[in-house]
CSV table of C-alpha atoms and ligand atoms in Angstrom, one decimal:
chain,number,residue,atom,x,y,z
Z,248,MET,CA,77.0,101.4,85.9
Z,249,HIS,CA,79.6,103.1,83.7
Z,250,ARG,CA,82.6,104.7,85.2
Z,251,MET,CA,85.2,106.7,83.6
Z,252,ARG,CA,88.8,107.1,84.2
Z,253,GLY,CA,90.5,110.3,83.2
Z,254,SER,CA,90.6,113.9,84.2
Z,255,GLU,CA,87.3,113.5,86.2
Z,256,SER,CA,88.8,110.8,88.3
Z,257,ASP,CA,92.2,112.6,88.8
Z,258,GLU,CA,90.6,114.6,91.5
Z,259,THR,CA,88.9,111.8,93.2
Z,260,THR,CA,91.8,109.5,93.0
Z,261,LYS,CA,93.4,109.5,96.4
Z,262,ALA,CA,97.0,108.5,96.7
Z,263,ALA,CA,97.6,105.9,99.3
Z,264,GLU,CA,99.0,106.9,102.5
Z,265,VAL,CA,102.1,105.1,102.1
Z,266,PHE,CA,105.8,106.2,101.6
Z,267,ALA,CA,108.1,103.9,99.6
Z,268,ILE,CA,111.8,103.6,100.4
Z,269,GLY,CA,114.2,101.7,98.3
Z,270,ILE,CA,117.5,100.9,100.0
Z,271,GLY,CA,120.6,99.6,98.2
Z,272,GLU,CA,120.7,98.4,94.6
Z,273,CYS,CA,117.9,95.9,94.6
Z,274,GLY,CA,115.6,98.1,96.6
Z,275,SER,CA,116.2,101.1,94.4
Z,276,ASN,CA,115.8,99.2,91.2
Z,277,ILE,CA,112.5,97.7,92.3
Z,278,VAL,CA,111.0,101.0,93.5
Z,279,GLY,CA,112.4,102.7,90.4
Z,280,SER,CA,111.0,100.2,87.9
Z,281,TYR,CA,107.7,100.1,89.8
Z,282,LEU,CA,107.3,103.9,89.4
Z,283,GLN,CA,108.3,103.8,85.8
Z,284,THR,CA,105.9,101.0,85.0
Z,285,SER,CA,103.0,102.7,86.9
Z,286,ARG,CA,103.7,105.9,84.9
Z,287,ASP,CA,103.7,103.9,81.6
Z,288,LYS,CA,100.4,102.2,82.5
Z,289,LYS,CA,99.0,105.5,83.7
Z,290,LEU,CA,98.1,104.0,87.1
Z,291,PRO,CA,97.0,106.4,89.8
Z,292,SER,CA,99.6,106.9,92.3
Z,293,ARG,CA,99.9,104.1,94.9
Z,294,VAL,CA,102.5,106.0,96.9
Z,295,ARG,CA,102.4,109.4,98.4
Z,296,GLY,CA,106.1,109.9,98.3
Z,297,TYR,CA,109.3,107.9,97.8
Z,298,MET,CA,113.0,107.9,98.3
Z,299,LEU,CA,115.8,105.8,96.9
Z,300,MET,CA,118.9,105.4,99.2
Z,301,ASN,CA,122.3,104.0,98.6
Z,302,THR,CA,125.9,104.2,100.1
Z,303,ASP,CA,127.1,103.8,96.5
Z,304,ARG,CA,127.2,106.9,94.4
Z,305,ALA,CA,127.6,105.2,91.1
Z,306,ASP,CA,124.6,102.8,91.7
Z,307,LEU,CA,122.4,105.8,92.7
Z,308,THR,CA,123.4,107.7,89.5
Z,309,LYS,CA,122.6,104.7,87.5
Z,310,VAL,CA,119.2,104.2,89.0
Z,311,ARG,CA,118.3,107.8,88.5
Z,312,SER,CA,119.0,107.8,84.8
Z,313,LYS,CA,117.6,104.3,84.2
Z,314,TYR,CA,114.2,105.2,85.7
Z,315,GLY,CA,114.0,108.9,85.4
Z,316,ILE,CA,114.2,109.6,89.1
Z,317,PRO,CA,114.6,113.2,90.2
Z,318,LYS,CA,117.7,114.0,92.3
Z,319,GLU,CA,115.6,115.1,95.3
Z,320,ASN,CA,114.1,111.7,95.6
Z,321,THR,CA,117.5,110.0,96.0
Z,322,MET,CA,119.9,110.1,98.8
Z,323,LEU,CA,123.6,109.2,99.1
Z,324,TYR,CA,124.7,108.6,102.6
Z,325,GLY,CA,127.6,106.9,104.6
Z,326,ALA,CA,131.3,107.6,104.4
Z,327,SER,CA,132.5,105.6,101.5
Z,328,GLU,CA,130.5,106.5,98.4
Z,329,ILE,CA,131.3,103.0,97.0
Z,330,GLY,CA,128.8,100.8,98.9
Z,331,VAL,CA,129.7,98.5,101.7
Z,332,GLY,CA,130.2,95.4,99.6
Z,333,GLY,CA,128.0,93.1,101.6
Z,334,ARG,CA,129.2,94.2,105.0
Z,335,PHE,CA,125.8,94.5,106.4
Z,336,MET,CA,126.9,95.9,109.8
Z,337,ASP,CA,128.5,98.8,107.9
Z,338,GLY,CA,125.2,99.3,106.2
Z,339,TYR,CA,123.4,99.3,109.6
Z,340,ASN,CA,125.9,101.8,111.1
Z,341,ALA,CA,125.8,104.1,108.1
Z,342,MET,CA,122.1,104.5,108.3
Z,343,MET,CA,122.2,105.2,112.1
Z,344,GLU,CA,125.0,107.8,111.7
Z,345,SER,CA,123.2,109.5,108.9
Z,346,LYS,CA,119.9,109.9,110.8
Z,347,ASP,CA,119.7,113.6,110.7
Z,348,ILE,CA,120.2,114.2,107.0
Z,349,ILE,CA,118.0,111.2,106.1
Z,350,PHE,CA,115.1,112.6,108.2
Z,351,ASP,CA,115.6,116.1,106.8
Z,352,GLN,CA,115.3,114.8,103.3
Z,353,LEU,CA,112.4,112.5,104.0
Z,354,GLY,CA,110.7,115.6,105.7
Z,355,ASN,CA,111.1,117.5,102.4
Z,356,LEU,CA,109.5,114.7,100.5
Z,357,GLY,CA,106.4,114.8,102.8
Z,358,PHE,CA,106.8,111.7,105.0
Z,359,GLU,CA,105.3,113.4,108.0
Z,360,GLY,CA,101.7,112.8,107.3
Z,361,VAL,CA,101.8,109.2,106.1
Z,362,SER,CA,100.6,106.3,108.1
Z,363,GLY,CA,102.7,103.6,106.5
Z,364,PHE,CA,106.0,102.9,104.9
Z,365,CYS,CA,107.0,100.3,102.5
Z,366,ILE,CA,110.8,99.4,102.5
Z,367,PHE,CA,112.2,97.6,99.5
Z,368,THR,CA,115.5,95.8,99.8
Z,369,SER,CA,117.4,92.7,99.0
Z,370,LEU,CA,118.3,90.8,102.1
Z,371,GLY,CA,121.7,89.5,100.8
Z,372,GLY,CA,123.7,92.7,100.1
Z,373,GLY,CA,125.1,95.1,102.7
Z,374,THR,CA,123.5,98.4,102.3
Z,375,GLY,CA,119.9,97.3,102.2
Z,376,CYS,CA,120.2,94.3,104.4
Z,377,GLY,CA,121.8,96.3,107.2
Z,378,GLY,CA,120.1,99.6,106.5
Z,379,THR,CA,116.6,98.3,106.7
Z,380,PRO,CA,116.4,97.2,110.3
Z,381,ALA,CA,118.2,100.4,111.1
Z,382,ILE,CA,115.8,102.8,109.3
Z,383,ILE,CA,112.8,101.0,110.9
Z,384,GLU,CA,114.1,101.5,114.3
Z,385,LEU,CA,114.6,105.2,113.5
Z,386,LEU,CA,111.1,105.5,112.1
Z,387,LYS,CA,109.4,103.7,115.0
Z,388,GLN,CA,111.4,105.8,117.5
Z,389,ARG,CA,110.4,109.0,115.8
Z,390,PHE,CA,106.7,108.3,115.2
Z,391,GLN,CA,105.7,105.9,117.8
Z,392,GLU,CA,107.9,106.7,120.8
Z,393,GLU,CA,108.4,110.4,120.3
Z,394,GLU,CA,105.0,111.4,118.8
Z,395,GLY,CA,102.9,108.5,120.1
Z,396,ARG,CA,101.5,108.0,116.6
Z,397,ARG,CA,101.1,104.4,115.3
Z,398,ILE,CA,102.7,103.8,112.0
Z,399,PHE,CA,103.0,100.5,110.0
Z,400,VAL,CA,106.1,99.5,108.3
Z,401,TYR,CA,106.3,96.8,105.7
Z,402,VAL,CA,109.5,95.3,104.4
Z,403,ILE,CA,109.6,93.8,100.9
Z,404,GLY,CA,112.7,91.7,101.2
Z,405,VAL,CA,114.3,89.8,98.4
Z,406,LEU,CA,116.0,86.4,99.2
Z,407,PRO,CA,119.1,85.5,97.2
Z,408,PHE,CA,119.5,83.1,94.3
Z,409,GLU,CA,120.7,79.6,94.8
Z,410,GLY,CA,124.3,79.2,95.5
Z,411,GLN,CA,124.8,82.7,96.9
Z,412,SER,CA,125.9,81.4,100.3
Z,413,SER,CA,127.4,84.6,101.5
Z,414,GLU,CA,124.0,86.3,100.8
Z,415,ALA,CA,122.2,83.5,102.5
Z,416,LEU,CA,124.0,84.4,105.8
Z,417,ASN,CA,123.2,88.1,105.4
Z,418,SER,CA,119.5,87.1,104.8
Z,419,ILE,CA,119.4,85.1,108.0
Z,420,TRP,CA,120.9,88.0,110.0
Z,421,ALA,CA,118.4,90.4,108.5
Z,422,VAL,CA,115.3,88.4,109.1
Z,423,SER,CA,116.2,87.4,112.7
Z,424,LYS,CA,117.1,91.0,113.4
Z,425,LEU,CA,113.7,92.3,112.0
Z,426,LEU,CA,111.8,89.7,114.1
Z,427,ARG,CA,113.7,90.4,117.3
Z,428,ALA,CA,113.2,94.1,116.9
Z,429,GLN,CA,109.5,93.5,116.6
Z,430,LEU,CA,109.4,92.1,120.1
Z,431,GLN,CA,110.4,95.6,121.2
Z,432,GLU,CA,107.9,97.3,118.9
Z,433,ARG,CA,110.7,98.5,116.8
Z,434,GLY,CA,110.7,96.0,113.9
Z,435,ALA,CA,108.7,95.7,110.8
Z,436,ASP,CA,105.0,95.0,111.0
Z,437,LEU,CA,105.2,92.7,108.1
Z,438,THR,CA,108.2,91.2,106.4
Z,439,ILE,CA,107.1,90.1,103.0
Z,440,LEU,CA,109.4,87.7,101.3
Z,441,LEU,CA,110.1,87.3,97.6
Z,442,SER,CA,112.8,84.9,96.6
Z,443,ASN,CA,115.0,85.3,93.6
Z,444,ARG,CA,115.5,81.6,93.4
Z,445,THR,CA,111.8,80.8,93.3
Z,446,MET,CA,110.9,83.7,91.1
Z,447,LEU,CA,113.6,82.5,88.6
Z,448,LYS,CA,112.2,79.0,88.7
Z,449,ARG,CA,108.7,80.3,88.1
Z,450,ILE,CA,109.9,82.3,85.1
Z,451,LEU,CA,111.9,79.6,83.6
Z,452,ASN,CA,109.0,77.2,83.9
Z,453,SER,CA,106.3,79.4,82.6
Z,454,ARG,CA,108.1,81.0,79.7
Z,455,LYS,CA,110.5,78.3,78.7
Z,456,SER,CA,111.5,79.3,75.2
Z,457,ASP,CA,111.4,83.1,75.8
Z,458,SER,CA,113.7,82.8,78.8
Z,459,VAL,CA,116.2,80.4,77.1
Z,460,ASP,CA,116.4,82.8,74.2
Z,461,TYR,CA,116.9,85.8,76.4
Z,462,LEU,CA,119.6,84.1,78.5
Z,463,GLN,CA,121.3,82.8,75.4
Z,464,ARG,CA,121.5,86.3,74.0
Z,465,GLU,CA,122.5,88.0,77.3
Z,466,LEU,CA,125.1,85.5,78.4
Z,467,ASP,CA,126.3,84.7,75.0
Z,468,VAL,CA,126.3,81.0,75.7
Z,469,ASP,CA,124.6,78.0,74.1
Z,470,ILE,CA,121.9,76.9,76.4
Z,471,ALA,CA,120.0,73.8,75.3
Z,472,SER,CA,117.6,73.4,78.1
Z,473,ILE,CA,116.3,74.9,81.3
Z,474,ASP,CA,118.2,72.3,83.4
Z,475,GLN,CA,121.4,73.6,82.0
Z,476,ILE,CA,120.6,77.1,83.1
Z,477,GLU,CA,119.9,76.0,86.6
Z,478,THR,CA,123.2,74.2,86.8
Z,479,LYS,CA,125.0,77.2,85.7
Z,480,VAL,CA,124.4,78.6,89.1
Z,481,PRO,CA,127.3,77.3,91.1
Z,482,SER,CA,126.3,75.5,94.2
Z,483,THR,CA,129.8,75.4,95.7
Z,484,LEU,CA,130.5,77.3,98.8
Z,485,ASP,CA,133.7,78.9,97.8
Z,486,GLU,CA,133.0,82.6,97.4
Z,487,THR,CA,135.4,83.0,94.6
Z,488,GLU,CA,133.0,80.8,92.6
Z,489,ASP,CA,129.9,82.9,93.5
Z,490,MET,CA,127.7,83.5,90.6
Z,491,ASP,CA,129.3,85.8,88.0
Z,492,LYS,CA,128.0,89.2,87.6
Z,493,ARG,CA,126.6,88.9,84.2
Z,494,THR,CA,124.6,85.8,85.0
Z,495,GLU,CA,123.3,87.5,88.0
Z,496,GLN,CA,122.3,90.6,86.1
Z,497,ALA,CA,120.5,88.6,83.5
Z,498,PHE,CA,118.6,86.7,86.2
Z,499,VAL,CA,117.6,89.9,88.0
Z,500,GLU,CA,116.2,91.4,84.7
Z,501,LEU,CA,114.1,88.2,84.3
Z,502,VAL,CA,112.6,88.2,87.8
Z,503,ASN,CA,111.9,91.9,88.3
Z,504,PRO,CA,108.7,92.0,86.3
Z,505,LEU,CA,107.4,89.2,88.5
Z,506,ALA,CA,108.3,91.3,91.6
Z,507,LEU,CA,106.5,94.3,90.2
Z,508,ASP,CA,103.3,92.4,89.5
Z,509,VAL,CA,103.0,91.4,93.2
Z,510,ILE,CA,103.7,94.8,94.5
Z,511,GLU,CA,101.1,96.3,92.3
Z,512,ALA,CA,98.6,93.6,93.4
Z,513,MET,CA,99.3,94.4,97.0
Z,514,LEU,CA,99.1,98.1,96.8
Z,515,SER,CA,96.1,98.5,94.6
Z,516,PRO,CA,93.1,97.5,96.7
Z,517,GLY,CA,94.0,100.4,99.1
Z,518,VAL,CA,93.8,103.1,96.5
Z,519,TYR,CA,90.5,104.6,95.5
Z,520,GLU,CA,89.8,104.4,91.8
Z,521,GLY,CA,86.6,105.3,89.9
Z,522,ASN,CA,86.6,102.0,87.9
Z,523,LYS,CA,86.3,99.6,90.8
Z,524,ASP,CA,84.6,98.6,94.0
Z,525,VAL,CA,86.5,97.1,96.9
Z,526,PHE,CA,84.7,95.4,99.8
Z,527,PRO,CA,85.2,95.1,102.6
Z,528,THR,CA,87.0,98.4,102.3
Z,529,THR,CA,90.7,97.7,102.5
Z,530,ASP,CA,93.6,99.9,103.3
Z,531,LEU,CA,97.1,98.9,103.4
Z,532,ALA,CA,97.4,98.7,107.2
Z,533,ASP,CA,94.8,96.0,107.2
Z,534,TYR,CA,97.3,93.5,106.0
Z,535,SER,CA,99.4,93.9,109.1
Z,536,ARG,CA,96.3,93.8,111.4
Z,537,LYS,CA,95.3,90.5,109.9
Z,538,LEU,CA,98.4,88.7,109.2
Z,539,ASP,CA,101.3,87.1,111.0
Z,540,PRO,CA,104.6,89.0,110.7
Z,541,VAL,CA,106.4,87.0,108.0
Z,542,VAL,CA,104.4,86.8,104.8
Z,543,VAL,CA,104.9,84.9,101.5
Z,544,PRO,CA,102.6,86.2,98.7
Z,545,ALA,CA,101.2,84.2,95.8
Z,546,LEU,CA,99.7,85.7,92.8
Z,547,TYR,CA,97.7,83.9,90.1
Z,548,GLN,CA,96.9,86.3,87.2
Z,549,ASP,CA,94.6,86.0,84.2
Z,550,ILE,CA,92.6,83.1,85.6
Z,551,GLY,CA,90.2,81.6,83.1
Z,552,LEU,CA,87.2,81.0,85.3
Z,553,ILE,CA,84.0,80.3,83.4
Z,554,PRO,CA,80.9,80.2,85.6
Z,555,ASP,CA,78.8,78.5,83.0
Z,556,ALA,CA,81.2,75.7,82.2
Z,557,GLY,CA,80.8,73.2,85.0
Z,558,SER,CA,81.1,73.3,88.8
Z,559,MET,CA,82.2,76.7,90.1
Z,560,PRO,CA,83.4,75.2,93.5
Z,561,LYS,CA,85.7,72.8,91.6
Z,562,GLN,CA,87.1,75.5,89.4
Z,563,LEU,CA,87.7,77.7,92.5
Z,564,ARG,CA,89.5,74.8,94.2
Z,565,ALA,CA,91.7,74.2,91.2
Z,566,MET,CA,92.4,78.0,91.2
Z,567,VAL,CA,93.5,78.0,94.8
Z,568,ASP,CA,95.6,74.9,94.4
Z,569,TYR,CA,97.4,76.2,91.5
Z,570,ALA,CA,98.0,79.6,93.2
Z,571,ILE,CA,99.7,78.1,96.2
Z,572,LYS,CA,101.7,75.4,94.5
Z,573,GLU,CA,102.7,77.2,91.4
Z,574,THR,CA,102.7,80.9,92.0
Z,575,SER,CA,104.0,81.7,95.5
Z,576,TYR,CA,106.9,84.0,95.6
Z,577,ALA,CA,109.0,81.8,97.9
Z,578,ASP,CA,108.5,78.2,97.7
Z,579,VAL,CA,106.0,77.0,100.2
Z,580,GLY,CA,105.6,73.5,99.0
Z,581,ASP,CA,102.3,71.9,99.0
Z,582,GLN,CA,101.5,72.0,102.8
Z,583,PRO,CA,102.4,75.5,103.9
Z,584,ASN,CA,100.2,75.3,107.0
Z,585,ALA,CA,99.9,79.1,107.0
Z,586,GLU,CA,98.7,80.6,110.3
Z,587,SER,CA,96.8,83.4,108.6
Z,588,VAL,CA,95.7,84.2,105.1
Z,589,TYR,CA,94.5,87.4,103.4
Z,590,TYR,CA,93.1,87.0,99.9
Z,591,VAL,CA,92.3,89.7,97.3
Z,592,PHE,CA,90.1,88.3,94.5
Z,593,SER,CA,89.7,90.7,91.7
Z,594,GLY,CA,87.9,90.6,88.3
Z,595,PRO,CA,84.6,91.3,86.7
Z,596,ARG,CA,81.5,91.6,88.9
Z,597,HIS,CA,80.1,88.3,88.0
Z,598,ILE,CA,83.3,86.5,89.1
Z,599,SER,CA,84.8,88.4,92.0
Z,600,LYS,CA,81.8,88.1,94.3
Z,601,ALA,CA,81.4,87.4,98.0
Z,602,GLU,CA,79.1,84.5,97.2
Z,603,TYR,CA,82.2,82.5,96.3
Z,604,GLY,CA,83.8,83.2,99.7
Z,605,MET,CA,82.6,80.0,101.1
Z,606,HIS,CA,84.2,78.0,98.4
Z,607,LEU,CA,87.4,79.9,98.6
Z,608,LYS,CA,87.5,79.2,102.4
Z,609,GLU,CA,87.0,75.5,101.8
Z,610,SER,CA,89.7,75.4,99.1
Z,611,LEU,CA,92.1,77.2,101.4
Z,612,ASP,CA,91.4,74.8,104.3
Z,613,LYS,CA,94.0,72.2,103.5
Z,614,PHE,CA,96.8,74.9,103.2
Z,615,ILE,CA,96.3,76.5,106.6
Z,616,ALA,CA,96.8,75.6,110.2
Z,617,PRO,CA,93.7,74.6,112.1
Z,618,GLY,CA,92.0,77.9,113.3
Z,619,ALA,CA,94.0,80.0,111.1
Z,620,ALA,CA,92.2,83.3,110.1
Z,621,ILE,CA,91.1,84.0,106.6
Z,622,THR,CA,90.5,87.6,105.6
Z,623,PRO,CA,88.8,88.2,102.2
Z,624,CYS,CA,88.8,91.2,99.9
Z,625,TYR,CA,86.9,91.4,96.6
Z,626,VAL,CA,87.8,93.9,94.0
Z,627,GLN,CA,85.2,94.4,91.2
Z,628,TYR,CA,86.3,96.2,88.0
Z,629,TYR,CA,83.9,98.0,85.7
Z,630,ASP,CA,86.2,98.0,82.8
Z,631,LYS,CA,85.5,95.9,79.7
Z,632,ASP,CA,86.9,92.4,80.1
Z,633,PRO,CA,89.0,92.9,83.2
Z,634,SER,CA,91.2,89.9,84.0
Z,635,THR,CA,90.5,87.7,87.1
Z,636,ASN,CA,93.4,87.7,89.5
Z,637,LEU,CA,93.9,86.0,92.9
Z,638,LEU,CA,96.5,87.4,95.4
Z,639,LEU,CA,97.1,85.3,98.4
Z,640,LEU,CA,99.1,86.5,101.3
Z,641,LEU,CA,100.2,83.7,103.5
Z,642,GLY,CA,101.1,84.5,107.1
Z,643,LEU,CA,103.9,82.4,108.6
Z,644,PRO,CA,103.8,79.6,106.1
Z,645,LYS,CA,106.3,76.8,106.1
Z,646,ILE,CA,109.1,77.7,103.7
Z,647,PRO,CA,111.1,74.7,102.7
Z,648,GLU,CA,113.6,76.8,100.9
Z,649,LEU,CA,114.6,78.4,104.2
Z,650,VAL,CA,116.1,75.1,105.1
Z,651,GLN,CA,118.3,75.4,102.0
Z,652,ILE,CA,119.3,79.0,103.0
Z,653,ILE,CA,120.1,77.9,106.5
Z,654,ASN,CA,122.3,75.1,105.3
Z,655,GLU,CA,124.2,77.3,102.8
Z,656,ALA,CA,124.8,79.9,105.6
Z,657,THR,CA,125.8,77.2,108.1
Z,658,GLN,CA,128.3,75.6,105.8
Z,659,LEU,CA,129.9,79.1,105.1
Z,660,VAL,CA,130.2,79.7,108.8
Z,661,ASN,CA,131.9,76.4,109.2
Z,662,LEU,CA,134.2,77.0,106.3
Z,663,HIS,CA,135.5,80.1,108.0
Z,664,SER,CA,135.7,78.6,111.6
Z,665,GLY,CA,138.8,77.5,113.2
Z,666,SER,CA,141.3,78.5,115.9
Z,667,SER,CA,143.3,80.7,113.6
Z,668,PRO,CA,142.7,84.4,114.1
Z,669,LEU,CA,143.1,84.7,110.3
Z,670,LYS,CA,140.2,82.5,109.8
Z,671,GLN,CA,138.1,84.2,112.4
Z,672,GLY,CA,139.0,87.6,110.8
Z,673,TRP,CA,136.8,86.7,107.8
Z,674,PHE,CA,133.7,87.6,109.7
Z,675,MET,CA,134.9,91.1,110.6
Z,676,ARG,CA,136.3,91.6,107.2
Z,677,SER,CA,133.4,90.6,105.1
Z,678,LYS,CA,130.4,91.1,107.3
Z,679,GLY,CA,131.6,93.9,109.7
Z,680,THR,CA,130.7,91.7,112.7
Z,681,THR,CA,131.8,88.8,114.7
Z,682,ARG,CA,131.4,85.2,114.2
Z,683,LYS,CA,129.5,84.9,117.4
Z,684,GLU,CA,126.8,87.3,116.2
Z,685,LEU,CA,126.2,85.3,113.0
Z,686,VAL,CA,126.2,82.0,114.8
Z,687,SER,CA,123.5,83.3,117.1
Z,688,ALA,CA,121.5,84.7,114.2
Z,689,ILE,CA,121.5,81.3,112.6
Z,690,SER,CA,120.5,79.6,115.9
Z,691,ASP,CA,117.9,82.3,116.4
Z,692,PHE,CA,116.5,81.5,113.0
Z,693,ARG,CA,116.5,77.8,113.6
Z,694,GLU,CA,114.4,78.3,116.7
Z,695,LEU,CA,112.2,80.9,115.2
Z,696,PHE,CA,111.5,78.8,112.1
Z,697,SER,CA,112.1,75.2,113.1
Z,698,TYR,CA,108.6,74.4,113.9
Z,699,TYR,CA,107.5,75.1,110.4
Z,700,MET,CA,110.7,74.3,108.6
Z,701,THR,CA,110.1,70.7,108.0
Z,702,PRO,CA,107.5,70.2,105.4
Z,703,GLY,CA,104.8,67.8,106.4
Z,704,GLU,CA,105.4,68.1,110.2
Z,705,THR,CA,102.3,68.3,112.3
Z,706,MET,CA,101.8,71.1,114.7
Z,707,GLU,CA,101.0,70.6,118.2
G,1410,GTP,N1,115.2,90.8,92.2
G,1410,GTP,C1,116.3,91.5,92.3
G,1410,GTP,N2,117.4,91.3,92.9
G,1410,GTP,C2,118.4,92.0,92.9
G,1410,GTP,C3,118.4,93.3,92.2
G,1410,GTP,N3,119.5,93.9,92.4
G,1410,GTP,C4,120.3,93.1,93.1
G,1410,GTP,N4,119.6,92.0,93.5
G,1410,GTP,C5,120.1,90.9,94.4
G,1410,GTP,O1,120.3,91.6,95.6
G,1410,GTP,C6,121.6,90.9,96.2
G,1410,GTP,C7,122.6,92.0,96.4
G,1410,GTP,O2,122.1,93.0,97.0
G,1410,GTP,P1,122.2,94.5,96.6
G,1410,GTP,O3,120.8,95.1,96.6
G,1410,GTP,O4,122.9,94.7,95.3
G,1410,GTP,O5,123.1,95.1,97.7
G,1410,GTP,P2,123.2,96.5,98.4
G,1410,GTP,O6,122.1,96.7,99.3
G,1410,GTP,O7,123.3,97.5,97.3
G,1410,GTP,O8,124.5,96.5,99.3
G,1410,GTP,P3,126.0,96.6,98.9
G,1410,GTP,O9,126.1,96.5,97.4
G,1410,GTP,O10,126.7,95.5,99.6
G,1410,GTP,O11,126.4,98.0,99.5
G,1410,GTP,C8,121.8,89.8,95.3
G,1410,GTP,O12,121.1,88.6,95.8
G,1410,GTP,C9,121.3,90.2,93.9
G,1410,GTP,O13,121.0,89.1,93.1
G,1410,GTP,C10,117.2,93.6,91.5
G,1410,GTP,O14,117.1,94.6,90.8
G,1410,GTP,N5,116.2,92.7,91.6
G,1411,MG,MG1,125.2,98.2,96.2
């Protein structure tokens, strides 16, 4: 069967029923560059509407011109116009206090009819980290409590680079806040974690010489090897030695394309397109119905599977092994013990076929907890030579790097602890909240994640 893209399919292409919101600098950049890339590749719309929000006027202006975003799709809120500088509690309050103007503008952008929201943010800053749990509470209140209409809300949250201890602390607060809110039906249905530190490692490993050249140019330093780049990130806990802005910016430019790939892979099965078949039919809400609340994606692209060249089960097993160990977006080690998995296997019809489901299931077996649910989705493209891709969404996997994040955050809290009120004042000054709140977020986090924090630990 031959199918065409073009004017004919424009009418049949249905935009997904999802509204994208980017909060803060990272969130806005990711949504902005995603929209720009989709335009460039002429992809049908994966989102029905979108809004980029910030408490920082300059950042919002920058993002508008960088990605060609119309003014009405952006929103400046909060009192300061210069951001909240990592004080996530200010980010939280700013969102709550601006509820009316935010909903007015979301209304103008057509958010009423959608069934789902994807919120993009970093977890380490202030505006996005604090604003995200706040806007979810507001959305759930509005749709579920006031209108009795179920909506799903996904957070795509970016974990900090290595050595950003202050951001590690914010991230812990945000994730524990989101999970606690979920117990009251006011949290995210899925929190999808992408880690800057892992994405950077992946990029540096897969495109060694390119990345070294790029960083050398950007940072104007002589870099002899990858190891040297990694040690450039300070691991000390003194904030004054936090990674310098230029290094961070260069790292961000390197990892963002990787973030966009996974977002595209996640959104595309739910959008009707003339050149593909999806089975079972999958809409975005299915992810949250089938997966546990914290998800780490893995994406293996351009897989060279050759059905005629040797054992297909073996090739599929090698594919799954590689996807989990080498392409996950937060490091899940080699024993993630995930409690649920969703896979999207896409490619040409003779490769992406349900007959392989049994082998995929067997291959996934050693990476999941006993009894964990596996949900398949096959996407067959009719294009000439489509590439073969595997997207794995791992629900509640072990995430060894969270241990690192917890340690960084704990050391920072200890550094600023002591009987002196001057010391205690640090928490209010730099986070907008008390030491007590942060300590309880950390212990919350330890409790929530402890059972799958230690790699290799068996489950009872
Ligand atoms: N992957 C990625 N990370 C980013 C990007 N921009 C910033 N970050 C990371 O996000 C964290 C900082 O958060 P921001 O998004 O800048 O903070 P914000 O939400 O704007 O909050 P404030 O600036 O504190 O008001 C750091 O860990 C950055 O490395 C981006 O475009 N992509
Ligand atoms: Mg900012």
